[in-house]
Amino acid sequence: MQNAYRSTLVEQVRRYAPALPPGKVDSLRTLVLVGELSLAAVDLVTALVDGAVPVDPQDVPTLRRLLESVTLPPDTPADLTDRLVAE
């Protein structure tokens, strides 16, 4: 489960890295490397929402699953994935 989750997360980070600030991408990669996968997933989706980055509609369920599969920090908005800009 952990390997599949990590692979999916890394794939999503790679897909959207060109649209994110380099510092954010470095931070996401570091979180993945140290095993903080749930924080990396939340940070990725938050960066996509905050940056109004257009997301492939087919990726929205994947991003939603990434967040639903882990224990999220308590300050994570419940509707975070609903705020994604699907185009």
PDB file of N, CA and C in Angstrom:
ATOM      1  N   MET A   1       0.830  -1.195   0.000  1.00  0.00           N
ATOM      2  CA  MET A   1       0.000   0.000   0.000  1.00  0.00           C
ATOM      3  C   MET A   1       0.876   1.262   0.000  1.00  0.00           C
ATOM      4  N   GLN A   2       1.870   1.295   0.898  1.00  0.00           N
ATOM      5  CA  GLN A   2       2.734   2.470   1.013  1.00  0.00           C
ATOM      6  C   GLN A   2       3.480   2.739  -0.287  1.00  0.00           C
ATOM      7  N   ASN A   3       3.981   1.689  -0.939  1.00  0.00           N
ATOM      8  CA  ASN A   3       4.721   1.883  -2.182  1.00  0.00           C
ATOM      9  C   ASN A   3       3.820   2.405  -3.295  1.00  0.00           C
ATOM     10  N   ALA A   4       2.607   1.872  -3.385  1.00  0.00           N
ATOM     11  CA  ALA A   4       1.666   2.345  -4.399  1.00  0.00           C
ATOM     12  C   ALA A   4       1.283   3.798  -4.137  1.00  0.00           C
ATOM     13  N   TYR A   5       1.053   4.120  -2.865  1.00  0.00           N
ATOM     14  CA  TYR A   5       0.705   5.487  -2.494  1.00  0.00           C
ATOM     15  C   TYR A   5       1.845   6.432  -2.863  1.00  0.00           C
ATOM     16  N   ARG A   6       3.061   6.049  -2.480  1.00  0.00           N
ATOM     17  CA  ARG A   6       4.240   6.866  -2.767  1.00  0.00           C
ATOM     18  C   ARG A   6       4.409   7.062  -4.276  1.00  0.00           C
ATOM     19  N   SER A   7       4.254   5.993  -5.036  1.00  0.00           N
ATOM     20  CA  SER A   7       4.406   6.074  -6.498  1.00  0.00           C
ATOM     21  C   SER A   7       3.379   7.018  -7.108  1.00  0.00           C
ATOM     22  N   THR A   8       2.145   6.913  -6.650  1.00  0.00           N
ATOM     23  CA  THR A   8       1.086   7.792  -7.158  1.00  0.00           C
ATOM     24  C   THR A   8       1.378   9.241  -6.800  1.00  0.00           C
ATOM     25  N   LEU A   9       1.816   9.470  -5.571  1.00  0.00           N
ATOM     26  CA  LEU A   9       2.135  10.827  -5.133  1.00  0.00           C
ATOM     27  C   LEU A   9       3.285  11.406  -5.944  1.00  0.00           C
ATOM     28  N   VAL A  10       4.329  10.631  -6.129  1.00  0.00           N
ATOM     29  CA  VAL A  10       5.488  11.095  -6.909  1.00  0.00           C
ATOM     30  C   VAL A  10       5.069  11.406  -8.344  1.00  0.00           C
ATOM     31  N   GLU A  11       4.220  10.576  -8.907  1.00  0.00           N
ATOM     32  CA  GLU A  11       3.731  10.814 -10.274  1.00  0.00           C
ATOM     33  C   GLU A  11       2.991  12.149 -10.360  1.00  0.00           C
ATOM     34  N   GLN A  12       2.152  12.436  -9.365  1.00  0.00           N
ATOM     35  CA  GLN A  12       1.395  13.692  -9.370  1.00  0.00           C
ATOM     36  C   GLN A  12       2.328  14.892  -9.168  1.00  0.00           C
ATOM     37  N   VAL A  13       3.312  14.746  -8.292  1.00  0.00           N
ATOM     38  CA  VAL A  13       4.271  15.837  -8.091  1.00  0.00           C
ATOM     39  C   VAL A  13       5.022  16.110  -9.390  1.00  0.00           C
ATOM     40  N   ARG A  14       5.470  15.066 -10.051  1.00  0.00           N
ATOM     41  CA  ARG A  14       6.194  15.250 -11.326  1.00  0.00           C
ATOM     42  C   ARG A  14       5.308  15.908 -12.381  1.00  0.00           C
ATOM     43  N   ARG A  15       4.062  15.492 -12.425  1.00  0.00           N
ATOM     44  CA  ARG A  15       3.149  16.027 -13.436  1.00  0.00           C
ATOM     45  C   ARG A  15       2.948  17.529 -13.267  1.00  0.00           C
ATOM     46  N   TYR A  16       2.813  17.981 -12.038  1.00  0.00           N
ATOM     47  CA  TYR A  16       2.474  19.384 -11.807  1.00  0.00           C
ATOM     48  C   TYR A  16       3.667  20.245 -11.368  1.00  0.00           C
ATOM     49  N   ALA A  17       4.836  19.652 -11.226  1.00  0.00           N
ATOM     50  CA  ALA A  17       6.032  20.408 -10.809  1.00  0.00           C
ATOM     51  C   ALA A  17       6.313  21.623 -11.690  1.00  0.00           C
ATOM     52  N   PRO A  18       6.172  21.513 -13.029  1.00  0.00           N
ATOM     53  CA  PRO A  18       6.466  22.693 -13.862  1.00  0.00           C
ATOM     54  C   PRO A  18       5.567  23.894 -13.572  1.00  0.00           C
ATOM     55  N   ALA A  19       4.391  23.664 -13.002  1.00  0.00           N
ATOM     56  CA  ALA A  19       3.456  24.756 -12.734  1.00  0.00           C
ATOM     57  C   ALA A  19       3.593  25.318 -11.318  1.00  0.00           C
ATOM     58  N   LEU A  20       4.475  24.718 -10.518  1.00  0.00           N
ATOM     59  CA  LEU A  20       4.634  25.147  -9.129  1.00  0.00           C
ATOM     60  C   LEU A  20       5.965  25.861  -8.939  1.00  0.00           C
ATOM     61  N   PRO A  21       6.052  26.719  -7.924  1.00  0.00           N
ATOM     62  CA  PRO A  21       7.334  27.384  -7.648  1.00  0.00           C
ATOM     63  C   PRO A  21       8.406  26.339  -7.306  1.00  0.00           C
ATOM     64  N   PRO A  22       9.636  26.568  -7.761  1.00  0.00           N
ATOM     65  CA  PRO A  22      10.706  25.597  -7.511  1.00  0.00           C
ATOM     66  C   PRO A  22      10.903  25.263  -6.027  1.00  0.00           C
ATOM     67  N   GLY A  23      10.752  26.244  -5.157  1.00  0.00           N
ATOM     68  CA  GLY A  23      10.898  26.001  -3.721  1.00  0.00           C
ATOM     69  C   GLY A  23       9.846  25.041  -3.194  1.00  0.00           C
ATOM     70  N   LYS A  24       8.639  25.157  -3.712  1.00  0.00           N
ATOM     71  CA  LYS A  24       7.555  24.265  -3.299  1.00  0.00           C
ATOM     72  C   LYS A  24       7.839  22.848  -3.779  1.00  0.00           C
ATOM     73  N   VAL A  25       8.335  22.722  -4.999  1.00  0.00           N
ATOM     74  CA  VAL A  25       8.658  21.399  -5.547  1.00  0.00           C
ATOM     75  C   VAL A  25       9.761  20.750  -4.714  1.00  0.00           C
ATOM     76  N   ASP A  26      10.774  21.525  -4.355  1.00  0.00           N
ATOM     77  CA  ASP A  26      11.851  20.994  -3.510  1.00  0.00           C
ATOM     78  C   ASP A  26      11.304  20.526  -2.160  1.00  0.00           C
ATOM     79  N   SER A  27      10.419  21.310  -1.592  1.00  0.00           N
ATOM     80  CA  SER A  27       9.806  20.956  -0.315  1.00  0.00           C
ATOM     81  C   SER A  27       9.000  19.664  -0.431  1.00  0.00           C
ATOM     82  N   LEU A  28       8.227  19.527  -1.503  1.00  0.00           N
ATOM     83  CA  LEU A  28       7.431  18.313  -1.718  1.00  0.00           C
ATOM     84  C   LEU A  28       8.339  17.098  -1.863  1.00  0.00           C
ATOM     85  N   ARG A  29       9.407  17.246  -2.619  1.00  0.00           N
ATOM     86  CA  ARG A  29      10.346  16.123  -2.808  1.00  0.00           C
ATOM     87  C   ARG A  29      10.997  15.728  -1.492  1.00  0.00           C
ATOM     88  N   THR A  30      11.343  16.718  -0.680  1.00  0.00           N
ATOM     89  CA  THR A  30      11.948  16.424   0.618  1.00  0.00           C
ATOM     90  C   THR A  30      10.959  15.676   1.510  1.00  0.00           C
ATOM     91  N   LEU A  31       9.716  16.119   1.540  1.00  0.00           N
ATOM     92  CA  LEU A  31       8.704  15.433   2.349  1.00  0.00           C
ATOM     93  C   LEU A  31       8.549  13.976   1.914  1.00  0.00           C
ATOM     94  N   VAL A  32       8.554  13.739   0.622  1.00  0.00           N
ATOM     95  CA  VAL A  32       8.442  12.363   0.122  1.00  0.00           C
ATOM     96  C   VAL A  32       9.670  11.554   0.542  1.00  0.00           C
ATOM     97  N   LEU A  33      10.856  12.142   0.399  1.00  0.00           N
ATOM     98  CA  LEU A  33      12.096  11.433   0.733  1.00  0.00           C
ATOM     99  C   LEU A  33      12.165  11.037   2.203  1.00  0.00           C
ATOM    100  N   VAL A  34      11.662  11.892   3.086  1.00  0.00           N
ATOM    101  CA  VAL A  34      11.720  11.580   4.514  1.00  0.00           C
ATOM    102  C   VAL A  34      10.506  10.792   4.983  1.00  0.00           C
ATOM    103  N   GLY A  35       9.608  10.466   4.068  1.00  0.00           N
ATOM    104  CA  GLY A  35       8.465   9.616   4.402  1.00  0.00           C
ATOM    105  C   GLY A  35       7.243  10.331   4.927  1.00  0.00           C
ATOM    106  N   GLU A  36       7.207  11.640   4.824  1.00  0.00           N
ATOM    107  CA  GLU A  36       6.038  12.413   5.265  1.00  0.00           C
ATOM    108  C   GLU A  36       5.047  12.521   4.105  1.00  0.00           C
ATOM    109  N   LEU A  37       4.521  11.378   3.702  1.00  0.00           N
ATOM    110  CA  LEU A  37       3.687  11.321   2.500  1.00  0.00           C
ATOM    111  C   LEU A  37       2.374  12.068   2.660  1.00  0.00           C
ATOM    112  N   SER A  38       1.745  11.971   3.819  1.00  0.00           N
ATOM    113  CA  SER A  38       0.472  12.665   3.991  1.00  0.00           C
ATOM    114  C   SER A  38       0.671  14.176   3.931  1.00  0.00           C
ATOM    115  N   LEU A  39       1.738  14.669   4.545  1.00  0.00           N
ATOM    116  CA  LEU A  39       2.015  16.107   4.471  1.00  0.00           C
ATOM    117  C   LEU A  39       2.339  16.539   3.042  1.00  0.00           C
ATOM    118  N   ALA A  40       3.071  15.696   2.325  1.00  0.00           N
ATOM    119  CA  ALA A  40       3.388  16.009   0.931  1.00  0.00           C
ATOM    120  C   ALA A  40       2.112  16.078   0.101  1.00  0.00           C
ATOM    121  N   ALA A  41       1.191  15.148   0.327  1.00  0.00           N
ATOM    122  CA  ALA A  41      -0.070  15.147  -0.432  1.00  0.00           C
ATOM    123  C   ALA A  41      -0.875  16.406  -0.152  1.00  0.00           C
ATOM    124  N   VAL A  42      -0.986  16.767   1.120  1.00  0.00           N
ATOM    125  CA  VAL A  42      -1.728  17.985   1.484  1.00  0.00           C
ATOM    126  C   VAL A  42      -1.046  19.211   0.893  1.00  0.00           C
ATOM    127  N   ASP A  43       0.270  19.278   1.003  1.00  0.00           N
ATOM    128  CA  ASP A  43       0.999  20.429   0.459  1.00  0.00           C
ATOM    129  C   ASP A  43       0.854  20.529  -1.053  1.00  0.00           C
ATOM    130  N   LEU A  44       0.866  19.388  -1.728  1.00  0.00           N
ATOM    131  CA  LEU A  44       0.698  19.399  -3.186  1.00  0.00           C
ATOM    132  C   LEU A  44      -0.665  19.952  -3.565  1.00  0.00           C
ATOM    133  N   VAL A  45      -1.714  19.406  -2.976  1.00  0.00           N
ATOM    134  CA  VAL A  45      -3.063  19.854  -3.333  1.00  0.00           C
ATOM    135  C   VAL A  45      -3.256  21.313  -2.929  1.00  0.00           C
ATOM    136  N   THR A  46      -2.739  21.697  -1.774  1.00  0.00           N
ATOM    137  CA  THR A  46      -2.844  23.096  -1.336  1.00  0.00           C
ATOM    138  C   THR A  46      -2.138  24.028  -2.320  1.00  0.00           C
ATOM    139  N   ALA A  47      -0.954  23.635  -2.778  1.00  0.00           N
ATOM    140  CA  ALA A  47      -0.217  24.461  -3.749  1.00  0.00           C
ATOM    141  C   ALA A  47      -0.979  24.574  -5.062  1.00  0.00           C
ATOM    142  N   LEU A  48      -1.594  23.489  -5.489  1.00  0.00           N
ATOM    143  CA  LEU A  48      -2.382  23.524  -6.729  1.00  0.00           C
ATOM    144  C   LEU A  48      -3.582  24.451  -6.578  1.00  0.00           C
ATOM    145  N   VAL A  49      -4.243  24.384  -5.421  1.00  0.00           N
ATOM    146  CA  VAL A  49      -5.405  25.243  -5.168  1.00  0.00           C
ATOM    147  C   VAL A  49      -4.962  26.698  -5.048  1.00  0.00           C
ATOM    148  N   ASP A  50      -3.957  26.951  -4.211  1.00  0.00           N
ATOM    149  CA  ASP A  50      -3.508  28.334  -3.978  1.00  0.00           C
ATOM    150  C   ASP A  50      -2.983  28.990  -5.248  1.00  0.00           C
ATOM    151  N   GLY A  51      -2.343  28.203  -6.098  1.00  0.00           N
ATOM    152  CA  GLY A  51      -1.794  28.743  -7.340  1.00  0.00           C
ATOM    153  C   GLY A  51      -2.783  28.722  -8.493  1.00  0.00           C
ATOM    154  N   ALA A  52      -4.016  28.252  -8.224  1.00  0.00           N
ATOM    155  CA  ALA A  52      -5.041  28.114  -9.269  1.00  0.00           C
ATOM    156  C   ALA A  52      -4.478  27.383 -10.483  1.00  0.00           C
ATOM    157  N   VAL A  53      -3.687  26.341 -10.216  1.00  0.00           N
ATOM    158  CA  VAL A  53      -3.068  25.555 -11.277  1.00  0.00           C
ATOM    159  C   VAL A  53      -4.134  24.666 -11.914  1.00  0.00           C
ATOM    160  N   PRO A  54      -4.311  24.760 -13.229  1.00  0.00           N
ATOM    161  CA  PRO A  54      -5.283  23.878 -13.885  1.00  0.00           C
ATOM    162  C   PRO A  54      -4.859  22.415 -13.744  1.00  0.00           C
ATOM    163  N   VAL A  55      -5.800  21.608 -13.289  1.00  0.00           N
ATOM    164  CA  VAL A  55      -5.547  20.189 -13.049  1.00  0.00           C
ATOM    165  C   VAL A  55      -6.368  19.380 -14.052  1.00  0.00           C
ATOM    166  N   ASP A  56      -5.758  18.353 -14.602  1.00  0.00           N
ATOM    167  CA  ASP A  56      -6.471  17.454 -15.500  1.00  0.00           C
ATOM    168  C   ASP A  56      -7.641  16.852 -14.727  1.00  0.00           C
ATOM    169  N   PRO A  57      -8.867  16.922 -15.259  1.00  0.00           N
ATOM    170  CA  PRO A  57     -10.023  16.372 -14.549  1.00  0.00           C
ATOM    171  C   PRO A  57      -9.838  14.899 -14.152  1.00  0.00           C
ATOM    172  N   GLN A  58      -9.059  14.159 -14.912  1.00  0.00           N
ATOM    173  CA  GLN A  58      -8.826  12.761 -14.573  1.00  0.00           C
ATOM    174  C   GLN A  58      -7.929  12.618 -13.342  1.00  0.00           C
ATOM    175  N   ASP A  59      -7.193  13.664 -12.986  1.00  0.00           N
ATOM    176  CA  ASP A  59      -6.325  13.619 -11.810  1.00  0.00           C
ATOM    177  C   ASP A  59      -7.054  13.984 -10.520  1.00  0.00           C
ATOM    178  N   VAL A  60      -8.196  14.625 -10.624  1.00  0.00           N
ATOM    179  CA  VAL A  60      -8.921  15.046  -9.419  1.00  0.00           C
ATOM    180  C   VAL A  60      -9.260  13.844  -8.528  1.00  0.00           C
ATOM    181  N   PRO A  61      -9.810  12.748  -9.069  1.00  0.00           N
ATOM    182  CA  PRO A  61     -10.077  11.598  -8.191  1.00  0.00           C
ATOM    183  C   PRO A  61      -8.800  11.018  -7.573  1.00  0.00           C
ATOM    184  N   THR A  62      -7.720  11.053  -8.306  1.00  0.00           N
ATOM    185  CA  THR A  62      -6.441  10.551  -7.785  1.00  0.00           C
ATOM    186  C   THR A  62      -5.977  11.414  -6.621  1.00  0.00           C
ATOM    187  N   LEU A  63      -6.022  12.720  -6.801  1.00  0.00           N
ATOM    188  CA  LEU A  63      -5.623  13.633  -5.735  1.00  0.00           C
ATOM    189  C   LEU A  63      -6.547  13.489  -4.527  1.00  0.00           C
ATOM    190  N   ARG A  64      -7.829  13.296  -4.775  1.00  0.00           N
ATOM    191  CA  ARG A  64      -8.792  13.096  -3.686  1.00  0.00           C
ATOM    192  C   ARG A  64      -8.459  11.808  -2.915  1.00  0.00           C
ATOM    193  N   ARG A  65      -8.151  10.734  -3.655  1.00  0.00           N
ATOM    194  CA  ARG A  65      -7.794   9.459  -3.010  1.00  0.00           C
ATOM    195  C   ARG A  65      -6.533   9.602  -2.167  1.00  0.00           C
ATOM    196  N   LEU A  66      -5.568  10.371  -2.669  1.00  0.00           N
ATOM    197  CA  LEU A  66      -4.336  10.584  -1.898  1.00  0.00           C
ATOM    198  C   LEU A  66      -4.650  11.193  -0.535  1.00  0.00           C
ATOM    199  N   LEU A  67      -5.565  12.143  -0.511  1.00  0.00           N
ATOM    200  CA  LEU A  67      -5.907  12.788   0.755  1.00  0.00           C
ATOM    201  C   LEU A  67      -6.789  11.900   1.624  1.00  0.00           C
ATOM    202  N   GLU A  68      -7.685  11.148   1.006  1.00  0.00           N
ATOM    203  CA  GLU A  68      -8.610  10.307   1.778  1.00  0.00           C
ATOM    204  C   GLU A  68      -7.937   9.069   2.351  1.00  0.00           C
ATOM    205  N   SER A  69      -6.776   8.722   1.840  1.00  0.00           N
ATOM    206  CA  SER A  69      -6.100   7.489   2.244  1.00  0.00           C
ATOM    207  C   SER A  69      -5.215   7.636   3.475  1.00  0.00           C
ATOM    208  N   VAL A  70      -5.065   8.847   3.969  1.00  0.00           N
ATOM    209  CA  VAL A  70      -4.151   9.089   5.080  1.00  0.00           C
ATOM    210  C   VAL A  70      -4.818   9.963   6.142  1.00  0.00           C
ATOM    211  N   THR A  71      -4.206   9.997   7.306  1.00  0.00           N
ATOM    212  CA  THR A  71      -4.652  10.907   8.351  1.00  0.00           C
ATOM    213  C   THR A  71      -4.105  12.286   8.029  1.00  0.00           C
ATOM    214  N   LEU A  72      -4.997  13.228   7.901  1.00  0.00           N
ATOM    215  CA  LEU A  72      -4.613  14.590   7.518  1.00  0.00           C
ATOM    216  C   LEU A  72      -4.395  15.463   8.745  1.00  0.00           C
ATOM    217  N   PRO A  73      -3.554  16.470   8.616  1.00  0.00           N
ATOM    218  CA  PRO A  73      -3.417  17.436   9.710  1.00  0.00           C
ATOM    219  C   PRO A  73      -4.788  18.047  10.019  1.00  0.00           C
ATOM    220  N   PRO A  74      -5.047  18.353  11.280  1.00  0.00           N
ATOM    221  CA  PRO A  74      -6.375  18.858  11.662  1.00  0.00           C
ATOM    222  C   PRO A  74      -6.780  20.164  10.989  1.00  0.00           C
ATOM    223  N   ASP A  75      -5.819  20.948  10.526  1.00  0.00           N
ATOM    224  CA  ASP A  75      -6.157  22.227   9.898  1.00  0.00           C
ATOM    225  C   ASP A  75      -6.413  22.111   8.395  1.00  0.00           C
ATOM    226  N   THR A  76      -6.459  20.886   7.884  1.00  0.00           N
ATOM    227  CA  THR A  76      -6.716  20.678   6.456  1.00  0.00           C
ATOM    228  C   THR A  76      -8.198  20.897   6.161  1.00  0.00           C
ATOM    229  N   PRO A  77      -8.522  21.814   5.254  1.00  0.00           N
ATOM    230  CA  PRO A  77      -9.937  22.032   4.917  1.00  0.00           C
ATOM    231  C   PRO A  77     -10.569  20.758   4.346  1.00  0.00           C
ATOM    232  N   ALA A  78     -11.770  20.453   4.786  1.00  0.00           N
ATOM    233  CA  ALA A  78     -12.461  19.241   4.342  1.00  0.00           C
ATOM    234  C   ALA A  78     -12.754  19.269   2.842  1.00  0.00           C
ATOM    235  N   ASP A  79     -12.913  20.457   2.286  1.00  0.00           N
ATOM    236  CA  ASP A  79     -13.272  20.577   0.876  1.00  0.00           C
ATOM    237  C   ASP A  79     -12.073  20.932  -0.004  1.00  0.00           C
ATOM    238  N   LEU A  80     -10.875  20.628   0.435  1.00  0.00           N
ATOM    239  CA  LEU A  80      -9.673  21.043  -0.288  1.00  0.00           C
ATOM    240  C   LEU A  80      -9.681  20.586  -1.745  1.00  0.00           C
ATOM    241  N   THR A  81      -9.980  19.325  -1.995  1.00  0.00           N
ATOM    242  CA  THR A  81      -9.955  18.851  -3.383  1.00  0.00           C
ATOM    243  C   THR A  81     -11.102  19.435  -4.206  1.00  0.00           C
ATOM    244  N   ASP A  82     -12.171  19.851  -3.554  1.00  0.00           N
ATOM    245  CA  ASP A  82     -13.270  20.496  -4.283  1.00  0.00           C
ATOM    246  C   ASP A  82     -12.851  21.863  -4.830  1.00  0.00           C
ATOM    247  N   ARG A  83     -11.790  22.427  -4.295  1.00  0.00           N
ATOM    248  CA  ARG A  83     -11.316  23.737  -4.720  1.00  0.00           C
ATOM    249  C   ARG A  83     -10.353  23.670  -5.903  1.00  0.00           C
ATOM    250  N   LEU A  84      -9.982  22.463  -6.324  1.00  0.00           N
ATOM    251  CA  LEU A  84      -9.073  22.325  -7.457  1.00  0.00           C
ATOM    252  C   LEU A  84      -9.705  22.887  -8.739  1.00  0.00           C
ATOM    253  N   VAL A  85      -8.890  23.485  -9.578  1.00  0.00           N
ATOM    254  CA  VAL A  85      -9.342  24.044 -10.846  1.00  0.00           C
ATOM    255  C   VAL A  85      -9.145  22.957 -11.911  1.00  0.00           C
ATOM    256  N   ALA A  86     -10.223  22.261 -12.234  1.00  0.00           N
ATOM    257  CA  ALA A  86     -10.150  21.175 -13.219  1.00  0.00           C
ATOM    258  C   ALA A  86     -10.369  21.738 -14.619  1.00  0.00           C
ATOM    259  N   GLU A  87      -9.391  21.516 -15.482  1.00  0.00           N
ATOM    260  CA  GLU A  87      -9.516  21.979 -16.871  1.00  0.00           C
ATOM    261  C   GLU A  87      -8.941  20.954 -17.808  1.00  0.00           C
TER     262      GLU A  87
END
